[in-house]
Amino acid sequence: MLTKITKRDGREVPFDAGKITEAIFRAAQAVGGADKEMAMELTLDVLKYLKQSYNGGVVNVENVQDAVEKILIEQGHARTAKAYILHRDKRTRIRDAKSDIMDAVADILVETSRENANVSNSPSAKMLQIASAASKAYYLNRLIPEHIAAAHVKGDIHIHDLDFYGKTLTCVQIPLGKLLQEGFNNGHGYIRSPKRPASATALAAIVLQSSQNDMHGGQSFAFFDRDMAPFMANASEEEVYQAMEALIYNLNSMHSRAGAQVPFSSLNVGGDTTPAGRMVTKNILLAYEKGLGRGENPIFPNIIFRLKEGVNFKPGDPNYDLFKLAIRVASQRLNPTFSFMDSSFNKAYGDQVSYMGCRTRVMANKRGPEVTDGRGNLSFTTINLPRLAIKAERDFMKFYQALADMIDLTCEQLFHRYQVQARLKVKDMPFLMGQGLYLDSDKLSPEDRIEEVIKHGTLSVGFIGLAETLTALTGSHHGESEESQVLGEEIIAFMRNKVDKAVERYNLNYTLLATPAEGLSGRFIRMDRKEYGIIPGVTDKDYYTNSFHVPVNFPISAFEKVRLEGVYHKYTNAGHISYVEFTSPPVNNLSAVEDILRHMKECDFGYAGINFPVDFCDKCGYLGVIDSDECPSCGTTAIRRVRRITGYLSTVDRFNDAKHSELVERVAHN
């Protein structure tokens, strides 16, 4: 007679046959059964089998569950057996998830994850990431449909910001002008409209911080120059400069998310030609150029200079001098980046299109006005494009069918997440929704659900590794072969067409995103290398190439890189960015930078930046390219190295391993 059973943790406990009966009965109920006596009879058969097999010894939980499956199948209860097996598998996954959480917590307690280069290594950051690990496990095992969760776990897709799946939204273009004119309440009382420049920029920083606490992605001012102008009209240049300098200081020191990070902030400028608007743009650029207190390169905000003919793009345009200043600052400090209002896909909206540092773009609207202010991306999920190409084995029809199926699955997952988000209430995002930041949210009450508001947001299907995809399909990426370039454009056009059809099917704003793959670039390729081995040009490095970019280690001129990547911007209506890489700050060749930006405009770019090393000695303040481990001025090793990663700036020590490898392999473009 069985008297004891060994649990999974090694403990021996009294054997209880009643638990077998209950498990069988629950499985039977799952398929419509209701015969408790039959469950008891089957339990007797299980006990008989265990006694014969283990001769009265101690059995473990797995032995018993194997026996139950065997008896159910042999006795002709196949449907009940299937339900039992599925329940057992689900419980196994839940246990594994708990174990994974414990392992993740152990790692986080040593150092926070570097999936996000803007998260610090502070105690609050560790607590945030421990909560993140638990949230991910919960959503994968309890909320997300199993076939979709499995696609994420296997690496077919990547659900970004999974830990916030049912809690909030990704990002928003904040209507700063409205908030400053009307005042707002960030939870501790009403804040009235400011009177002076310093007050206006102080409140702008508070708005960014408060909004960031309600969301998991970026916070942006779509028209920073226009919205700040009314508060600068009667001020001196010096007063405006001091206000902008204070804003930059605040955005590099003011923390959000329980103190774990500074807000992901972006400011769009350059389009306001009024004297006050020009003063805003000029002084935010000058303050950024000066740097922080000892000349350090600011990380935030990401300044985006909006380019448009007739406004600032050509000599004689009213803000052309500000364009020249923007080039000068960008050539020293990596910011500003540049957006192009005259591209084929932006021009219809005049100068109303704004971007975020992560590359996000939100404009068309199936369910309301086509505006930028008060809208953002709700969530995005990335498809592992190289894996589809590897599995297709150069069969193009097989590849396209698999891609179509994966897009459909991704759209289904995004709709599921949308339905979860739609059930949230205004009070769940008290600043974002409660203070009317999101379009139409000022029409709702605290207990109202937010579906009527978030219908204005976007749901984005992303992709990574077009270069590796083309190599797997043809043997060459688009930098190596014009035929591959043609195929690359065909693939991305196919994706955009499928996503556009999802807009009609779901009556929601589905868009195609050139994914900013920070933590993801290494995750996908590690999984694919393990599954398919080392494939030259595909899985033979530590990262997949960002979105549609030409591989960073491929020798190519800046103008040729721009020509090749420009064709993809028009398809990726959720956002895109391209870069050219210099070996050092191009401060002595500003005309070359302007030439490149003009070439970008001709190649139908939407958004772009220039990259180069920016190194700073924390001891003596030396600023320049430091090729060794020691400062050339004072010999210290305390060197702060700033680089651009997926749109935003970061210090190299916060890069994850995949991005470190990418950084090492980057080559300059002549």
XYZ file of C-alpha atoms in Angstrom:
670
model
C 0.000 0.000 0.000
C 1.288 3.462 -0.908
C 1.759 5.592 2.188
C 4.136 8.384 1.122
C 4.844 10.482 -1.968
C 7.915 12.574 -2.796
C 7.126 16.183 -3.747
C 9.101 18.055 -6.382
C 11.129 19.834 -3.722
C 12.243 16.495 -2.235
C 9.899 16.464 0.775
C 8.075 13.225 1.640
C 4.417 13.689 2.580
C 1.502 11.298 3.242
C 0.013 9.812 0.090
C -3.575 11.014 -0.572
C -5.474 9.058 -3.231
C -8.301 11.588 -3.072
C -6.124 14.102 -4.911
C -5.903 11.723 -7.877
C -9.702 11.453 -7.957
C -10.101 15.216 -7.873
C -7.573 15.721 -10.667
C -9.295 13.159 -12.905
C -12.731 14.609 -12.149
C -11.594 18.170 -12.961
C -10.168 16.965 -16.277
C -13.451 15.180 -17.056
C -15.438 18.305 -16.214
C -13.278 20.309 -18.621
C -14.630 18.166 -21.489
C -18.213 17.958 -20.244
C -18.016 14.963 -17.888
C -19.814 14.806 -14.520
C -19.354 11.229 -13.274
C -17.500 11.357 -9.946
C -17.855 7.596 -9.480
C -16.035 6.962 -12.745
C -13.185 9.156 -11.470
C -13.026 7.031 -8.295
C -12.946 3.794 -10.330
C -10.128 5.144 -12.486
C -8.261 6.125 -9.328
C -8.362 2.486 -8.194
C -6.833 1.447 -11.523
C -4.107 4.052 -11.081
C -3.351 2.791 -7.569
C -3.217 -0.795 -8.823
C -0.769 0.179 -11.542
C 1.432 2.104 -9.103
C 1.513 -0.810 -6.673
C 2.581 -3.204 -9.454
C 5.162 -0.816 -10.860
C 6.782 0.368 -7.652
C 6.256 -2.669 -5.429
C 5.119 -0.655 -2.434
C 8.013 1.835 -2.601
C 7.850 5.598 -2.383
C 6.638 7.253 -5.602
C 7.078 10.853 -6.687
C 4.559 13.291 -8.146
C 5.726 12.753 -11.722
C 5.309 8.968 -11.350
C 1.712 9.432 -10.270
C 0.879 11.877 -13.068
C 2.418 9.556 -15.671
C 0.298 6.746 -14.306
C -2.893 8.810 -14.506
C -2.218 9.688 -18.153
C -1.521 6.008 -18.979
C -4.704 4.689 -17.339
C -6.936 7.377 -18.877
C -5.669 6.592 -22.368
C -5.807 2.783 -21.922
C -9.331 2.944 -20.510
C -10.609 4.883 -23.527
C -10.888 8.336 -21.961
C -8.810 10.150 -24.578
C -10.562 13.531 -24.243
C -10.209 13.479 -20.465
C -6.563 12.439 -20.859
C -5.935 15.390 -23.180
C -7.512 17.823 -20.692
C -5.427 16.315 -17.892
C -2.226 16.590 -19.953
C -2.969 20.213 -20.878
C -3.643 21.100 -17.235
C -0.455 19.321 -16.190
C 1.521 21.194 -18.819
C 0.057 24.502 -17.689
C 0.952 23.796 -14.073
C 4.470 22.837 -15.178
C 4.843 26.144 -17.035
C 3.626 28.064 -13.993
C 6.166 26.261 -11.794
C 8.912 26.910 -14.333
C 7.915 30.564 -14.453
C 8.175 30.811 -10.685
C 11.613 29.244 -10.846
C 12.618 31.648 -13.618
C 11.415 34.558 -11.489
C 13.588 33.444 -8.605
C 16.595 33.165 -10.933
C 15.846 36.605 -12.378
C 15.556 38.118 -8.915
C 18.917 36.644 -7.961
C 20.530 38.238 -11.021
C 18.802 41.603 -10.529
C 19.952 41.790 -6.918
C 23.523 41.719 -8.270
C 22.915 44.192 -11.128
C 19.852 45.516 -12.920
C 19.127 44.171 -16.379
C 20.691 46.185 -19.198
C 17.788 45.586 -21.557
C 17.014 49.280 -21.100
C 20.141 51.438 -21.142
C 18.384 54.267 -19.313
C 17.682 52.271 -16.117
C 20.156 52.791 -13.294
C 21.626 50.242 -10.872
C 19.945 51.810 -7.830
C 17.921 49.943 -5.170
C 14.685 51.383 -6.593
C 15.675 50.182 -10.065
C 16.259 46.674 -8.706
C 12.836 46.672 -7.043
C 11.262 47.868 -10.304
C 12.887 45.061 -12.263
C 11.933 42.413 -9.710
C 8.322 43.533 -10.124
C 8.893 43.466 -13.873
C 10.013 39.817 -13.780
C 6.920 38.814 -11.815
C 4.613 40.754 -14.151
C 6.063 39.115 -17.257
C 5.535 35.646 -15.793
C 1.961 36.476 -14.814
C 0.988 37.814 -18.230
C 2.573 34.947 -20.144
C 1.025 32.244 -17.973
C -2.286 33.733 -16.908
C -3.479 36.392 -19.349
C -2.065 36.095 -22.866
C -3.582 33.323 -25.053
C -1.323 30.262 -24.988
C -0.467 30.200 -28.709
C 0.597 33.839 -28.579
C 2.557 33.421 -25.346
C 4.312 30.422 -26.913
C 5.296 32.499 -29.971
C 6.929 35.061 -27.659
C 8.694 32.454 -25.531
C 10.019 30.631 -28.609
C 11.285 33.865 -30.145
C 8.998 34.018 -33.190
C 7.812 37.400 -31.937
C 8.806 39.743 -29.114
C 6.127 41.515 -27.091
C 7.811 44.734 -26.022
C 7.342 46.004 -22.473
C 5.625 42.754 -21.582
C 5.782 43.662 -17.903
C 3.347 46.549 -18.566
C 1.039 44.457 -20.796
C -2.164 45.234 -18.930
C -1.123 48.271 -16.917
C -0.617 51.236 -19.240
C 0.361 52.527 -22.700
C 3.668 53.150 -24.435
C 4.113 56.848 -25.235
C 2.434 60.175 -25.924
C 3.017 63.510 -27.633
C 2.077 65.848 -24.781
C -0.069 68.944 -25.528
C 2.260 71.211 -23.581
C 0.614 74.454 -24.693
C -2.754 73.391 -23.319
C -1.288 72.353 -19.958
C 0.717 75.540 -19.528
C -2.169 77.784 -20.531
C -4.797 76.045 -18.381
C -2.687 74.721 -15.506
C -2.821 71.160 -14.192
C -2.856 68.948 -11.103
C -0.151 66.307 -10.696
C -1.724 64.790 -7.605
C -0.874 67.219 -4.838
C -2.775 70.318 -5.827
C -3.453 72.643 -8.733
C -0.495 74.256 -10.506
C -1.415 77.519 -12.205
C -0.213 78.838 -15.535
C 3.374 80.206 -15.375
C 4.317 83.838 -15.855
C 8.053 83.714 -16.574
C 10.382 81.523 -18.731
C 11.956 79.748 -15.756
C 8.561 78.790 -14.365
C 7.402 77.564 -17.762
C 10.392 75.263 -18.262
C 10.183 74.042 -14.646
C 6.557 73.041 -15.221
C 7.488 71.430 -18.550
C 9.928 69.184 -16.673
C 7.254 68.315 -14.085
C 4.813 67.459 -16.879
C 7.333 65.086 -18.465
C 8.090 63.407 -15.150
C 4.439 63.060 -14.151
C 3.454 61.631 -17.519
C 6.397 59.201 -17.484
C 5.161 57.806 -14.169
C 1.907 56.820 -15.895
C 3.531 55.193 -18.939
C 6.399 52.867 -19.898
C 7.706 54.557 -23.047
C 8.734 58.007 -24.210
C 7.308 61.433 -23.433
C 7.534 64.126 -26.071
C 6.567 67.712 -26.774
C 5.488 67.854 -30.399
C 5.736 71.645 -30.697
C 8.039 72.772 -27.913
C 8.983 76.053 -29.594
C 5.382 77.015 -30.382
C 4.034 75.978 -26.959
C 6.742 77.756 -24.948
C 6.744 80.939 -27.047
C 3.904 82.746 -25.198
C 5.915 82.612 -21.972
C 9.073 84.054 -23.569
C 7.604 87.015 -25.424
C 8.648 89.747 -22.975
C 11.814 88.083 -21.666
C 15.436 88.798 -22.432
C 17.711 86.380 -24.296
C 19.609 85.785 -21.045
C 16.459 84.924 -19.121
C 15.303 82.502 -21.803
C 18.746 80.890 -21.951
C 18.790 80.382 -18.169
C 15.341 78.784 -18.323
C 16.429 76.373 -21.067
C 19.625 75.510 -19.224
C 17.597 74.710 -16.104
C 15.291 72.484 -18.173
C 18.218 70.451 -19.480
C 19.633 70.106 -15.964
C 16.251 68.922 -14.699
C 15.762 66.381 -17.476
C 19.129 64.800 -16.700
C 18.520 64.587 -12.952
C 14.754 64.384 -12.354
C 13.811 60.725 -11.891
C 10.597 58.863 -12.613
C 9.375 55.276 -12.217
C 10.038 55.183 -8.471
C 13.448 56.753 -8.979
C 14.701 54.148 -11.440
C 15.355 56.402 -14.437
C 15.104 59.896 -15.845
C 12.189 60.403 -18.268
C 12.609 59.453 -21.932
C 12.138 63.027 -23.131
C 11.979 64.472 -26.657
C 11.444 68.067 -27.800
C 10.479 68.983 -31.387
C 11.640 72.459 -32.448
C 12.583 74.550 -35.489
C 9.223 75.298 -37.077
C 8.083 78.425 -35.218
C 9.217 81.569 -37.055
C 7.866 84.100 -34.537
C 10.474 86.052 -32.532
C 9.515 84.257 -29.307
C 9.453 80.828 -30.962
C 12.849 81.437 -32.524
C 14.172 82.458 -29.127
C 13.034 79.131 -27.668
C 14.751 77.078 -30.382
C 17.933 79.141 -30.307
C 18.400 78.965 -26.565
C 17.518 75.303 -26.058
C 20.193 74.547 -28.690
C 22.741 76.854 -27.082
C 22.113 75.422 -23.625
C 22.476 71.894 -24.970
C 25.688 72.883 -26.757
C 27.189 74.151 -23.499
C 26.518 70.818 -21.804
C 26.010 70.086 -18.136
C 27.827 71.707 -15.206
C 31.326 70.596 -16.167
C 30.684 70.326 -19.875
C 29.375 66.750 -19.850
C 27.262 65.722 -22.816
C 23.565 65.770 -21.846
C 21.716 62.486 -22.327
C 18.281 64.104 -22.375
C 16.257 65.647 -23.837
C 16.432 64.249 -27.336
C 16.044 67.430 -29.406
C 14.465 66.946 -32.829
C 14.912 69.752 -35.330
C 11.997 69.854 -37.776
C 13.193 70.665 -41.328
C 10.915 72.241 -43.923
C 11.424 74.244 -47.100
C 10.238 77.818 -46.750
C 10.792 77.671 -42.982
C 14.425 76.754 -42.339
C 15.873 74.484 -45.034
C 17.319 76.959 -47.528
C 19.261 80.237 -47.358
C 16.711 82.993 -47.107
C 14.229 80.935 -45.113
C 13.353 82.728 -41.838
C 14.808 80.000 -39.620
C 17.738 78.970 -41.805
C 20.125 80.426 -39.218
C 18.616 78.075 -36.624
C 19.180 75.143 -38.980
C 22.858 76.130 -39.203
C 22.986 76.337 -35.393
C 21.330 72.914 -35.109
C 24.012 71.439 -37.375
C 26.746 72.989 -35.240
C 25.302 71.644 -32.007
C 24.592 68.191 -33.454
C 28.190 68.011 -34.685
C 29.436 68.405 -31.113
C 26.731 66.794 -28.973
C 24.965 64.144 -31.144
C 21.737 66.092 -30.696
C 19.632 67.456 -32.254
C 18.431 64.774 -34.614
C 16.506 65.883 -37.716
C 13.004 65.223 -39.068
C 11.938 65.963 -42.630
C 8.526 67.531 -43.196
C 8.831 67.506 -46.993
C 9.182 63.738 -47.395
C 6.548 62.057 -49.571
C 4.718 60.624 -46.549
C 4.967 63.686 -44.252
C 4.287 66.480 -46.724
C 0.516 66.047 -46.758
C 0.435 67.027 -43.084
C 2.321 70.303 -43.517
C 4.596 70.832 -40.527
C 2.422 68.841 -38.115
C 4.410 65.583 -37.987
C 6.528 65.023 -34.880
C 8.853 62.216 -33.872
C 10.260 60.844 -30.637
C 13.846 59.902 -29.886
C 12.961 56.201 -30.045
C 11.788 56.930 -33.659
C 8.037 56.758 -32.956
C 5.773 58.619 -35.391
C 1.983 58.928 -34.932
C -0.109 60.761 -37.525
C -2.888 59.060 -39.553
C -6.022 58.273 -37.554
C -8.732 55.804 -38.589
C -10.946 56.817 -35.669
C -10.507 60.569 -35.346
C -8.514 63.702 -36.229
C -5.116 63.345 -37.880
C -3.106 65.296 -35.326
C 0.047 64.678 -33.322
C -0.737 66.285 -29.954
C -2.429 64.018 -27.458
C -1.680 60.747 -29.256
C 0.931 58.029 -29.048
C 1.743 54.389 -29.561
C -0.288 51.976 -27.416
C 2.010 48.976 -27.793
C 4.284 47.264 -30.293
C 5.449 43.735 -31.047
C 8.376 42.707 -33.235
C 8.574 39.824 -35.706
C 11.760 37.757 -35.929
C 12.245 38.286 -39.663
C 15.570 36.387 -40.024
C 14.074 33.237 -38.499
C 11.344 33.158 -41.135
C 14.018 33.427 -43.833
C 16.161 30.689 -42.273
C 13.197 28.303 -42.096
C 12.145 29.087 -45.688
C 15.452 27.677 -47.015
C 15.476 30.183 -49.926
C 11.913 29.283 -50.949
C 10.409 32.747 -51.420
C 6.792 31.561 -51.489
C 7.314 29.684 -48.250
C 8.870 32.792 -46.718
C 6.029 35.096 -47.724
C 3.370 32.689 -46.486
C 5.112 32.354 -43.138
C 5.508 36.136 -42.950
C 1.821 36.676 -43.688
C 0.857 34.213 -40.962
C 3.209 35.856 -38.468
C 1.831 39.317 -39.212
C -1.681 37.990 -38.650
C -0.609 36.474 -35.328
C 1.061 39.736 -34.281
C -2.021 41.765 -35.162
C -4.130 39.329 -33.151
C -1.821 39.751 -30.159
C -1.884 43.541 -30.442
C -5.680 43.476 -30.537
C -5.756 41.283 -27.427
C -3.524 43.776 -25.638
C -5.708 46.640 -26.867
C -8.760 44.963 -25.355
C -6.941 44.608 -22.041
C -5.806 48.253 -22.153
C -9.308 49.414 -23.082
C -10.681 48.058 -19.782
C -8.405 50.343 -17.780
C -10.015 53.382 -16.211
C -9.055 57.039 -16.170
C -8.073 56.714 -12.506
C -5.485 54.062 -13.449
C -3.467 56.769 -15.262
C -4.365 59.806 -13.171
C -2.059 62.303 -14.864
C -2.094 61.048 -18.452
C -5.865 60.618 -18.582
C -7.015 62.600 -15.565
C -5.326 65.818 -16.704
C -6.411 65.469 -20.323
C -3.045 64.744 -21.940
C -4.494 62.047 -24.211
C -6.850 63.184 -26.966
C -10.493 63.313 -25.716
C -9.548 62.118 -22.214
C -10.793 65.443 -20.815
C -14.314 64.235 -21.638
C -14.092 61.281 -19.239
C -14.602 60.853 -15.501
C -12.219 58.952 -13.159
C -14.341 55.764 -13.226
C -14.770 55.747 -17.017
C -12.961 53.187 -19.147
C -10.441 54.600 -21.602
C -11.413 52.743 -24.795
C -12.976 55.824 -26.386
C -9.658 57.605 -25.873
C -7.088 55.021 -26.865
C -8.828 54.336 -30.164
C -6.745 57.340 -31.331
C -3.465 55.558 -30.513
C -1.455 53.199 -32.699
C -0.734 49.469 -32.549
C 2.585 48.712 -34.212
C 3.952 45.626 -35.921
C 7.743 45.789 -35.844
C 10.574 43.951 -37.548
C 14.285 43.443 -37.051
C 17.153 42.126 -39.147
C 16.214 42.825 -42.764
C 19.918 42.523 -43.656
C 20.201 39.016 -42.173
C 16.867 38.086 -43.754
C 18.135 39.000 -47.205
C 21.394 37.127 -46.622
C 19.472 34.000 -45.606
C 17.238 34.261 -48.680
C 19.765 35.298 -51.336
C 23.275 35.088 -49.904
C 23.718 38.890 -49.892
C 22.298 41.798 -47.927
C 21.046 45.016 -49.525
C 24.373 46.793 -49.127
C 26.052 44.086 -51.215
C 23.514 43.549 -53.975
C 20.984 45.683 -55.857
C 18.880 42.544 -56.344
C 18.740 42.130 -52.577
C 17.803 45.802 -52.218
C 14.869 45.258 -54.588
C 13.801 42.198 -52.585
C 14.210 44.093 -49.324
C 11.863 46.828 -50.476
C 9.410 44.201 -51.701
C 9.404 42.501 -48.280
C 8.806 45.702 -46.328
C 6.139 46.840 -48.817
C 4.439 43.447 -48.349
C 4.487 43.943 -44.584
C 3.039 47.445 -44.861
C 0.256 46.181 -47.127
C -0.684 43.469 -44.620
C -0.642 45.957 -41.758
C -2.838 48.386 -43.722
C -5.369 45.596 -44.206
C -5.386 45.077 -40.438
C -6.499 48.721 -40.092
C -9.647 47.866 -42.016
C -10.177 44.486 -40.345
C -9.907 45.749 -36.781
C -10.951 49.404 -37.372
C -7.880 50.509 -35.400
C -4.640 52.343 -36.194
C -2.258 49.490 -37.045
C 1.140 50.721 -38.261
C 4.500 49.268 -39.333
C 7.534 50.007 -37.155
C 11.255 49.867 -37.892
C 11.889 48.418 -34.419
C 14.332 50.149 -32.034
C 15.883 46.846 -31.007
C 17.898 47.408 -27.845
C 17.532 44.278 -25.696
C 15.884 42.384 -28.541
C 18.800 42.408 -30.984
C 20.687 39.876 -28.882
C 17.716 37.799 -27.715
C 16.534 36.729 -31.168
C 19.954 35.854 -32.523
C 20.943 33.828 -29.431
C 17.827 31.716 -29.813
C 18.273 31.289 -33.567
C 21.948 30.352 -33.276
C 21.045 27.690 -30.729
C 18.296 26.312 -32.962
C 19.882 26.599 -36.429
C 23.598 26.838 -35.754
C 26.060 29.406 -37.067
C 24.982 30.676 -40.486
C 27.501 33.064 -42.118
C 26.114 36.553 -42.435
C 23.027 35.622 -40.437
C 23.669 34.154 -36.984
C 27.450 34.567 -36.805
C 27.525 37.658 -34.566
C 25.928 38.745 -31.288
C 23.088 40.874 -32.655
C 20.664 41.216 -35.527
C 20.960 44.455 -37.482
C 18.570 47.210 -36.468
C 15.369 47.227 -38.576
C 16.156 47.927 -42.279
C 19.675 49.269 -41.688
C 22.699 48.205 -43.702
C 24.926 46.163 -41.319
C 27.019 48.445 -39.118
C 30.266 46.632 -40.021
C 29.761 46.911 -43.789
C 32.103 49.443 -45.481
C 29.912 51.895 -47.347
C 29.865 55.638 -48.016
C 27.472 57.878 -46.125
C 25.706 58.899 -49.339
C 25.254 55.310 -50.502
C 23.947 54.207 -47.106
C 21.440 57.048 -47.180
C 20.331 56.092 -50.701
C 19.738 52.468 -49.719
C 17.940 53.086 -46.440
C 15.830 55.977 -47.680
C 13.412 53.750 -49.589
C 12.208 52.092 -46.387
C 11.137 55.202 -44.481
C 7.884 55.637 -46.402
C 6.688 52.129 -45.529
C 7.396 52.315 -41.805
C 4.656 54.739 -40.823
C 4.955 53.914 -37.101
C 8.491 55.268 -37.022
C 11.990 54.956 -38.466
C 15.459 56.427 -38.137
C 18.720 56.180 -40.056
C 22.241 57.243 -39.101
C 25.588 57.984 -40.609
C 28.676 57.255 -38.541
C 31.748 59.487 -38.150
C 35.047 58.645 -36.455
C 35.003 61.925 -34.530
C 32.774 64.973 -34.072
C 32.528 66.712 -37.485
C 32.825 70.189 -35.958
C 35.353 71.280 -38.590
C 33.261 70.123 -41.537
C 29.753 71.443 -40.918
C 29.126 71.877 -44.639
C 29.521 68.101 -45.103
C 26.892 67.480 -42.448
C 24.533 69.892 -44.196
C 25.209 68.156 -47.516
C 24.337 64.795 -45.972
C 21.092 66.174 -44.511
C 20.143 67.582 -47.903
C 20.881 64.209 -49.482
C 18.683 62.567 -46.847
C 15.861 64.882 -47.835
C 16.306 63.972 -51.498
C 16.263 60.259 -50.565
C 12.858 60.663 -48.885
C 14.003 60.378 -45.274
C 11.622 60.937 -42.396
C 14.013 61.021 -39.452
C 17.801 60.853 -39.064
C 20.817 61.482 -36.872
C 24.592 61.621 -37.036
C 26.749 59.417 -34.794
C 30.291 59.772 -33.477
C 32.117 59.128 -30.180
C 31.713 61.619 -27.335
C 34.071 60.969 -24.402
C 34.380 62.996 -21.212
C 36.840 62.750 -18.332
C 34.980 62.894 -15.017
C 38.117 64.074 -13.197
C 39.523 66.928 -15.262
C 36.675 67.645 -17.685
C 38.582 66.776 -20.879
C 36.113 66.429 -23.784
C 37.010 64.632 -27.004
C 37.557 61.212 -28.524
C 39.538 59.139 -26.018
C 40.821 56.018 -27.768
C 42.633 54.533 -24.758
C 41.433 53.584 -21.277
C 43.096 56.672 -19.795
C 42.414 60.372 -20.116
C 45.149 61.974 -22.288
C 45.078 65.031 -20.040
C 45.182 63.663 -16.477
C 45.636 59.898 -16.888
C 42.502 58.852 -14.965
C 40.346 55.939 -16.126
C 37.110 57.651 -15.006
C 35.860 58.262 -18.535
C 32.217 58.755 -19.466
C 31.560 57.499 -23.010
C 28.308 58.646 -24.639
C 26.894 56.943 -27.723
C 23.535 56.754 -29.451
C 21.587 53.550 -28.945
C 18.230 52.979 -30.695
C 17.487 56.696 -30.941
C 18.362 57.913 -27.449
C 21.791 58.657 -26.046
C 23.307 56.555 -23.282
C 26.632 55.916 -21.585
C 28.419 52.829 -22.867
C 28.545 51.164 -19.449
C 24.745 50.721 -19.641
C 24.831 48.959 -23.025
C 23.905 45.278 -22.986
C 26.319 42.687 -24.409
C 24.715 42.649 -27.866
C 24.883 46.420 -28.197
C 28.479 46.404 -26.920
C 29.355 44.027 -29.752
C 27.536 46.202 -32.267
C 29.360 49.284 -31.009
C 32.757 47.619 -31.421
C 31.929 46.545 -34.978
C 30.566 49.877 -36.232
C 32.564 51.371 -39.104
C 32.613 55.013 -40.131
C 30.956 56.175 -43.364
C 33.141 58.325 -45.570
